[in-house]
Amino acid sequence: MDEHRLKCFVAVYEEGSVSAAAVRLHMTQPPLSILLRKLEDELQVGLFDRGGRRLVPTATGELFYLRAKSMLANLQTIRRELREVEQGARGLVHIGCSTAASLFIVPCIMEDLAAQGLEIMLHVHEGELGYMLQQLRERSLDLTICRSQHVAPDLESQVIMEEPLFVALPPGHPLAGRERLRLADLRDERFLLHRSPLGTGISDMVLRACRNAGFAPNVVYWGGETLPMLLMAQRGLGIAFAPQSFAQLGVQGLPALVPVADAEFSTHLNMIWPRQQALSPIASRVKELIVKRFGPGGDAARAAP
């Protein structure tokens, strides 16, 4: 049973005669009558009573009409959904994200997807960078957004969000009231730092700046995420370093973030994807949205003060 036969049956049912249905279908009457008979033979049921001038549907024909209309509608839906997937308007995209990307990038992209009426589902995966890069190479992930800079011949990378790096000071710290501080002022502090198992990241920049300032920091904690370190700084366990965007969270209990005057502290989020394998249309659409919102000259950059 194919779509053409279903359309022919529906036309005969709705027109009430083969001749009227033939006109609607731009066919001649004999082939349509033969097709209708073959359909009944294939189904081994009678779909119409042929006693009068009009074809009267049997109870079986009534049921088959409902099912045929449903199948035709489903076929149309399938075609539309396939076109949307092909055009990048519908589907599932797997994204590996650092916590910062989940906090500041993904919500904006969800807004853009909703605003454009795109039925794209984001499946966000969080984890160690090495794990996410492996998943990217195995095509279990389409894109990865991370803080560390990672260079590899099989991967493409683009900066999508650059911002200053601030110092988080415990409550009541003597430097907490300053608008800016000098790196040398932190010489005797306990440092809570990000580890960078792959590539370069925040800790590399902080350690290099401390060396340039003439001291080696007292590192008491290495961690993978910024938010836990901010909470530890709030408890007086040390000083932490966080991108400026974390000041926008508005979470009660987070420490104040203070800029450093004598060090070029800036950090960025990078989007990474496979170099040698083309992204799917829907993954490409999501990538384009991220670049449009956060890339150089993007909406977020234009809105920045």
mmCIF file of N, CA and C in Angstrom, residues 12 84 106 125 177 231:
data_model
loop_
_atom_site.group_PDB
_atom_site.id
_atom_site.type_symbol
_atom_site.label_atom_id
_atom_site.label_comp_id
_atom_site.label_asym_id
_atom_site.label_seq_id
_atom_site.Cartn_x
_atom_site.Cartn_y
_atom_site.Cartn_z
ATOM 1 N N VAL A 12 -11.944 9.287 -3.491
ATOM 2 C CA VAL A 12 -13.196 8.600 -3.824
ATOM 3 C C VAL A 12 -14.165 8.689 -2.647
ATOM 4 N N GLU A 84 13.199 19.985 7.968
ATOM 5 C CA GLU A 84 13.671 20.854 9.044
ATOM 6 C C GLU A 84 15.016 20.385 9.593
ATOM 7 N N VAL A 106 24.650 28.690 27.451
ATOM 8 C CA VAL A 106 23.504 27.856 27.088
ATOM 9 C C VAL A 106 22.167 28.557 27.306
ATOM 10 N N HIS A 125 26.390 18.101 28.218
ATOM 11 C CA HIS A 125 27.233 17.165 28.964
ATOM 12 C C HIS A 125 28.318 17.966 29.672
ATOM 13 N N GLY A 177 37.593 46.131 50.256
ATOM 14 C CA GLY A 177 36.937 47.402 49.958
ATOM 15 C C GLY A 177 37.570 48.183 48.826
ATOM 16 N N LEU A 231 32.715 29.662 46.708
ATOM 17 C CA LEU A 231 32.080 29.337 47.988
ATOM 18 C C LEU A 231 33.131 29.115 49.076
#
